[in-house]
């Protein structure tokens, strides 16, 4: 019975169409000044946080390298003192 019903429905009725109103332009919210300022503020905040995180990682890496250098210097001094 389902096959009989499906054959009776013309295919042209299954097409879906959309209609847009002409009063609202696409992207009008993104073009407003308030939205632009807010978006820029969020981007700036993200950039500052990202840079701060990178600086924190670099400082930690520098400290680790300083500690490694100190250990190597001690080993070097120890080897030179035995000679």
Tab-separated table of C-alpha atoms in Angstrom:
chain	number	residue	atom	x	y	z
A	1	UNK	CA	0.000	0.000	0.000
A	2	UNK	CA	2.904	2.355	0.677
A	3	UNK	CA	4.195	1.971	-2.841
A	4	UNK	CA	0.823	2.979	-4.241
A	5	UNK	CA	0.708	6.165	-2.148
A	6	UNK	CA	4.253	7.113	-3.086
A	7	UNK	CA	3.438	6.827	-6.760
A	8	UNK	CA	0.495	9.190	-6.504
A	9	UNK	CA	2.565	12.105	-5.090
A	10	UNK	CA	4.084	14.140	-7.912
A	11	UNK	CA	7.781	14.926	-7.517
A	12	UNK	CA	7.296	18.654	-8.043
A	13	UNK	CA	5.594	18.978	-4.648
A	14	UNK	CA	8.688	17.690	-2.840
A	15	UNK	CA	10.809	20.695	-3.828
A	16	UNK	CA	11.387	23.056	-0.914
A	17	UNK	CA	11.989	26.717	-1.544
A	18	UNK	CA	13.039	29.497	0.768
A	19	UNK	CA	12.075	33.104	0.576
A	20	UNK	CA	14.007	35.892	2.252
A	21	UNK	CA	12.684	39.273	3.235
A	22	UNK	CA	14.306	42.185	1.486
A	23	UNK	CA	14.123	44.482	4.540
A	24	UNK	CA	16.998	42.744	6.370
A	25	UNK	CA	20.305	42.481	4.548
A	26	UNK	CA	22.432	39.432	5.059
A	27	UNK	CA	25.199	40.155	7.538
A	28	UNK	CA	23.637	43.408	8.722
A	29	UNK	CA	24.422	42.550	12.343
A	30	UNK	CA	28.091	42.009	11.547
A	31	UNK	CA	28.254	45.391	9.829
A	32	UNK	CA	26.947	47.383	12.776
A	33	UNK	CA	29.487	49.499	14.676
A	34	UNK	CA	28.630	48.078	18.095
A	35	UNK	CA	29.100	44.521	16.956
A	36	UNK	CA	32.360	45.395	15.235
A	37	UNK	CA	33.770	47.027	18.389
A	38	UNK	CA	32.672	44.104	20.556
A	39	UNK	CA	34.153	41.584	18.149
A	40	UNK	CA	37.448	43.512	18.027
A	41	UNK	CA	37.531	43.654	21.825
A	42	UNK	CA	37.067	39.874	22.030
A	43	UNK	CA	39.790	39.308	19.449
A	44	UNK	CA	42.170	41.636	21.296
A	45	UNK	CA	41.463	39.878	24.588
A	46	UNK	CA	42.116	36.492	22.984
A	47	UNK	CA	45.377	37.773	21.476
A	48	UNK	CA	46.546	39.146	24.843
A	49	UNK	CA	45.745	35.882	26.623
A	50	UNK	CA	47.444	33.850	23.916
A	51	UNK	CA	50.585	36.004	24.031
A	52	UNK	CA	50.641	35.853	27.842
A	53	UNK	CA	50.429	32.055	27.681
A	54	UNK	CA	53.267	31.932	25.142
A	55	UNK	CA	55.397	34.202	27.341
A	56	UNK	CA	54.696	32.034	30.375
A	57	UNK	CA	55.787	28.925	28.470
A	58	UNK	CA	58.921	30.635	27.167
A	59	UNK	CA	59.879	31.842	30.656
A	60	UNK	CA	59.423	28.321	32.028
A	61	UNK	CA	61.568	26.951	29.201
A	62	UNK	CA	64.270	29.551	29.906
A	63	UNK	CA	64.308	28.601	33.600
A	64	UNK	CA	64.614	24.916	32.698
A	65	UNK	CA	67.521	25.689	30.358
A	66	UNK	CA	69.218	27.774	33.072
A	67	UNK	CA	68.946	24.843	35.492
A	68	UNK	CA	70.319	22.473	32.858
A	69	UNK	CA	73.195	24.866	32.155
A	70	UNK	CA	73.983	25.086	35.874
A	71	UNK	CA	74.080	21.277	36.144
A	72	UNK	CA	76.332	21.011	33.108
A	73	UNK	CA	78.614	23.713	34.477
A	74	UNK	CA	78.909	21.795	37.774
A	75	UNK	CA	79.783	18.610	35.897
A	76	UNK	CA	82.336	20.487	33.850
A	77	UNK	CA	83.917	21.990	36.941
A	78	UNK	CA	83.934	18.581	38.616
A	79	UNK	CA	85.674	16.961	35.655
A	80	UNK	CA	88.231	19.771	35.444
A	81	UNK	CA	88.980	19.601	39.180
A	82	UNK	CA	89.774	15.847	38.953
A	83	UNK	CA	92.392	16.416	36.246
